[in-house]
Amino acid sequence: MCLLIVGCATSGKEINVAQVENIEKGKTTYTEMVEMFGPPQWGGLVNGNRAANWYFMRTASHGKNFIPIYGAFDSSMDVDHQRLDVQFDENDVVENFVFSDNPNRINSGLINANY
């Protein structure tokens, strides 16, 4: 008998990179951004104009983390993080935006400790 244990968590909605490439400064509106990415996770005013943030994070622990004793020595997880920050002008048109897409592997445990 085999038992598989995994641990994962997600927050937000994954951001489609192809849609990010369609954003045009001075042309794309707030309404179009919501149509492409859904409602932002954060919205507010910066210097009197609308600003919005779309965010996605997924973590997944590797199966070896759950092996008794071994997991304390060598464990790891994958962390995918995407963030889209957008500033709009007074007409709710994209003035500027920054997109980051950062997949990472985090290693921990006694073997990977940095003392």
PDB file of C-alpha atoms in Angstrom:
ATOM      1  CA  MET A   1       0.000   0.000   0.000  1.00  0.00           C
ATOM      2  CA  CYS A   2       1.312   3.420  -0.916  1.00  0.00           C
ATOM      3  CA  LEU A   3       0.390   6.662   0.805  1.00  0.00           C
ATOM      4  CA  LEU A   4       1.001   9.968  -0.931  1.00  0.00           C
ATOM      5  CA  ILE A   5       1.009  13.159   1.100  1.00  0.00           C
ATOM      6  CA  VAL A   6       1.480  16.567  -0.454  1.00  0.00           C
ATOM      7  CA  GLY A   7       1.094  20.069   0.816  1.00  0.00           C
ATOM      8  CA  CYS A   8       0.140  23.044  -1.319  1.00  0.00           C
ATOM      9  CA  ALA A   9      -1.586  26.389  -1.071  1.00  0.00           C
ATOM     10  CA  THR A  10      -2.653  29.078  -3.523  1.00  0.00           C
ATOM     11  CA  SER A  11      -3.706  32.680  -3.155  1.00  0.00           C
ATOM     12  CA  GLY A  12      -5.176  34.865  -5.882  1.00  0.00           C
ATOM     13  CA  LYS A  13      -5.711  34.011  -9.543  1.00  0.00           C
ATOM     14  CA  GLU A  14      -2.835  33.005 -11.841  1.00  0.00           C
ATOM     15  CA  ILE A  15      -1.875  35.878 -14.135  1.00  0.00           C
ATOM     16  CA  ASN A  16      -1.795  35.003 -17.844  1.00  0.00           C
ATOM     17  CA  VAL A  17       1.513  36.325 -19.232  1.00  0.00           C
ATOM     18  CA  ALA A  18       0.076  36.603 -22.757  1.00  0.00           C
ATOM     19  CA  GLN A  19      -2.597  38.973 -21.421  1.00  0.00           C
ATOM     20  CA  VAL A  20       0.059  41.081 -19.670  1.00  0.00           C
ATOM     21  CA  GLU A  21       1.738  41.512 -23.056  1.00  0.00           C
ATOM     22  CA  ASN A  22      -1.537  43.003 -24.352  1.00  0.00           C
ATOM     23  CA  ILE A  23      -1.535  45.866 -21.823  1.00  0.00           C
ATOM     24  CA  GLU A  24      -0.844  49.153 -23.596  1.00  0.00           C
ATOM     25  CA  LYS A  25       0.182  52.256 -21.678  1.00  0.00           C
ATOM     26  CA  GLY A  26      -2.048  55.164 -22.624  1.00  0.00           C
ATOM     27  CA  LYS A  27      -4.702  52.873 -24.133  1.00  0.00           C
ATOM     28  CA  THR A  28      -5.831  49.988 -21.872  1.00  0.00           C
ATOM     29  CA  THR A  29      -8.567  51.033 -19.417  1.00  0.00           C
ATOM     30  CA  TYR A  30      -9.300  49.901 -15.870  1.00  0.00           C
ATOM     31  CA  THR A  31     -12.468  48.166 -17.113  1.00  0.00           C
ATOM     32  CA  GLU A  32     -10.434  46.208 -19.685  1.00  0.00           C
ATOM     33  CA  MET A  33      -7.937  45.224 -16.971  1.00  0.00           C
ATOM     34  CA  VAL A  34     -10.764  43.822 -14.840  1.00  0.00           C
ATOM     35  CA  GLU A  35     -12.110  41.944 -17.878  1.00  0.00           C
ATOM     36  CA  MET A  36      -8.649  40.402 -18.471  1.00  0.00           C
ATOM     37  CA  PHE A  37      -7.586  39.650 -14.889  1.00  0.00           C
ATOM     38  CA  GLY A  38     -10.716  39.831 -12.751  1.00  0.00           C
ATOM     39  CA  PRO A  39     -11.122  42.214  -9.818  1.00  0.00           C
ATOM     40  CA  PRO A  40      -7.804  43.352  -8.332  1.00  0.00           C
ATOM     41  CA  GLN A  41      -6.705  42.022  -4.944  1.00  0.00           C
ATOM     42  CA  TRP A  42      -5.932  45.603  -3.905  1.00  0.00           C
ATOM     43  CA  GLY A  43      -7.111  48.950  -5.161  1.00  0.00           C
ATOM     44  CA  GLY A  44      -6.655  52.477  -3.946  1.00  0.00           C
ATOM     45  CA  LEU A  45      -5.436  55.951  -4.799  1.00  0.00           C
ATOM     46  CA  VAL A  46      -1.829  56.961  -5.433  1.00  0.00           C
ATOM     47  CA  ASN A  47      -1.242  60.675  -5.989  1.00  0.00           C
ATOM     48  CA  GLY A  48      -4.988  61.089  -6.481  1.00  0.00           C
ATOM     49  CA  ASN A  49      -5.275  58.490  -9.267  1.00  0.00           C
ATOM     50  CA  ARG A  50      -6.444  54.886  -9.181  1.00  0.00           C
ATOM     51  CA  ALA A  51      -3.877  52.146  -8.561  1.00  0.00           C
ATOM     52  CA  ALA A  52      -4.510  48.399  -8.532  1.00  0.00           C
ATOM     53  CA  ASN A  53      -2.657  45.182  -7.785  1.00  0.00           C
ATOM     54  CA  TRP A  54      -3.211  41.644  -9.025  1.00  0.00           C
ATOM     55  CA  TYR A  55      -1.376  38.929  -7.127  1.00  0.00           C
ATOM     56  CA  PHE A  56      -0.903  35.179  -7.334  1.00  0.00           C
ATOM     57  CA  MET A  57       1.116  32.833  -5.167  1.00  0.00           C
ATOM     58  CA  ARG A  58       1.305  29.052  -5.148  1.00  0.00           C
ATOM     59  CA  THR A  59       3.396  26.922  -2.796  1.00  0.00           C
ATOM     60  CA  ALA A  60       3.892  23.195  -3.104  1.00  0.00           C
ATOM     61  CA  SER A  61       5.862  21.074  -0.660  1.00  0.00           C
ATOM     62  CA  HIS A  62       7.821  18.156  -2.054  1.00  0.00           C
ATOM     63  CA  GLY A  63       6.883  14.653  -0.946  1.00  0.00           C
ATOM     64  CA  LYS A  64      10.278  14.038   0.674  1.00  0.00           C
ATOM     65  CA  ASN A  65       9.330  16.622   3.330  1.00  0.00           C
ATOM     66  CA  PHE A  66       6.868  14.120   4.772  1.00  0.00           C
ATOM     67  CA  ILE A  67       9.267  11.190   5.108  1.00  0.00           C
ATOM     68  CA  PRO A  68       9.807  10.680   8.833  1.00  0.00           C
ATOM     69  CA  ILE A  69      13.256  11.788  10.002  1.00  0.00           C
ATOM     70  CA  TYR A  70      14.530  12.382   6.419  1.00  0.00           C
ATOM     71  CA  GLY A  71      12.302  15.444   6.036  1.00  0.00           C
ATOM     72  CA  ALA A  72      14.096  17.148   8.926  1.00  0.00           C
ATOM     73  CA  PHE A  73      17.388  16.871   7.035  1.00  0.00           C
ATOM     74  CA  ASP A  74      16.418  17.674   3.464  1.00  0.00           C
ATOM     75  CA  SER A  75      13.155  19.395   2.618  1.00  0.00           C
ATOM     76  CA  SER A  76      12.064  21.799  -0.102  1.00  0.00           C
ATOM     77  CA  MET A  77       9.096  23.547  -1.655  1.00  0.00           C
ATOM     78  CA  ASP A  78       8.329  25.345  -4.895  1.00  0.00           C
ATOM     79  CA  VAL A  79       6.982  28.877  -4.633  1.00  0.00           C
ATOM     80  CA  ASP A  80       5.502  30.634  -7.665  1.00  0.00           C
ATOM     81  CA  HIS A  81       4.827  34.335  -7.195  1.00  0.00           C
ATOM     82  CA  GLN A  82       3.263  36.706  -9.742  1.00  0.00           C
ATOM     83  CA  ARG A  83       2.449  40.365  -9.191  1.00  0.00           C
ATOM     84  CA  LEU A  84       0.985  43.007 -11.478  1.00  0.00           C
ATOM     85  CA  ASP A  85       0.998  46.602 -10.181  1.00  0.00           C
ATOM     86  CA  VAL A  86      -0.820  49.187 -12.291  1.00  0.00           C
ATOM     87  CA  GLN A  87      -1.176  52.962 -12.027  1.00  0.00           C
ATOM     88  CA  PHE A  88      -3.976  54.666 -13.946  1.00  0.00           C
ATOM     89  CA  ASP A  89      -4.310  58.272 -15.064  1.00  0.00           C
ATOM     90  CA  GLU A  90      -7.227  60.592 -14.276  1.00  0.00           C
ATOM     91  CA  ASN A  91      -9.248  58.914 -17.090  1.00  0.00           C
ATOM     92  CA  ASP A  92      -8.674  55.388 -15.679  1.00  0.00           C
ATOM     93  CA  VAL A  93      -6.271  54.524 -18.516  1.00  0.00           C
ATOM     94  CA  VAL A  94      -3.056  52.609 -17.761  1.00  0.00           C
ATOM     95  CA  GLU A  95      -0.270  55.086 -17.109  1.00  0.00           C
ATOM     96  CA  ASN A  96       2.358  52.608 -15.931  1.00  0.00           C
ATOM     97  CA  PHE A  97       2.597  48.974 -14.853  1.00  0.00           C
ATOM     98  CA  VAL A  98       5.118  46.502 -13.480  1.00  0.00           C
ATOM     99  CA  PHE A  99       4.796  42.721 -13.790  1.00  0.00           C
ATOM    100  CA  SER A 100       6.960  40.164 -12.020  1.00  0.00           C
ATOM    101  CA  ASP A 101       6.829  36.387 -12.405  1.00  0.00           C
ATOM    102  CA  ASN A 102       9.169  34.609  -9.996  1.00  0.00           C
ATOM    103  CA  PRO A 103       9.264  30.832  -9.652  1.00  0.00           C
ATOM    104  CA  ASN A 104      11.554  29.726  -6.820  1.00  0.00           C
ATOM    105  CA  ARG A 105      12.620  26.571  -5.026  1.00  0.00           C
ATOM    106  CA  ILE A 106      13.241  26.915  -1.323  1.00  0.00           C
ATOM    107  CA  ASN A 107      15.462  24.311   0.312  1.00  0.00           C
ATOM    108  CA  SER A 108      15.544  23.823   4.051  1.00  0.00           C
ATOM    109  CA  GLY A 109      16.421  21.203   6.617  1.00  0.00           C
ATOM    110  CA  LEU A 110      19.718  20.420   8.348  1.00  0.00           C
ATOM    111  CA  ILE A 111      21.526  19.492   5.117  1.00  0.00           C
ATOM    112  CA  ASN A 112      20.680  22.848   3.562  1.00  0.00           C
ATOM    113  CA  ALA A 113      21.299  24.999   6.662  1.00  0.00           C
ATOM    114  CA  ASN A 114      23.687  27.924   6.319  1.00  0.00           C
ATOM    115  CA  TYR A 115      25.504  28.322   9.599  1.00  0.00           C
TER     116      TYR A 115
END
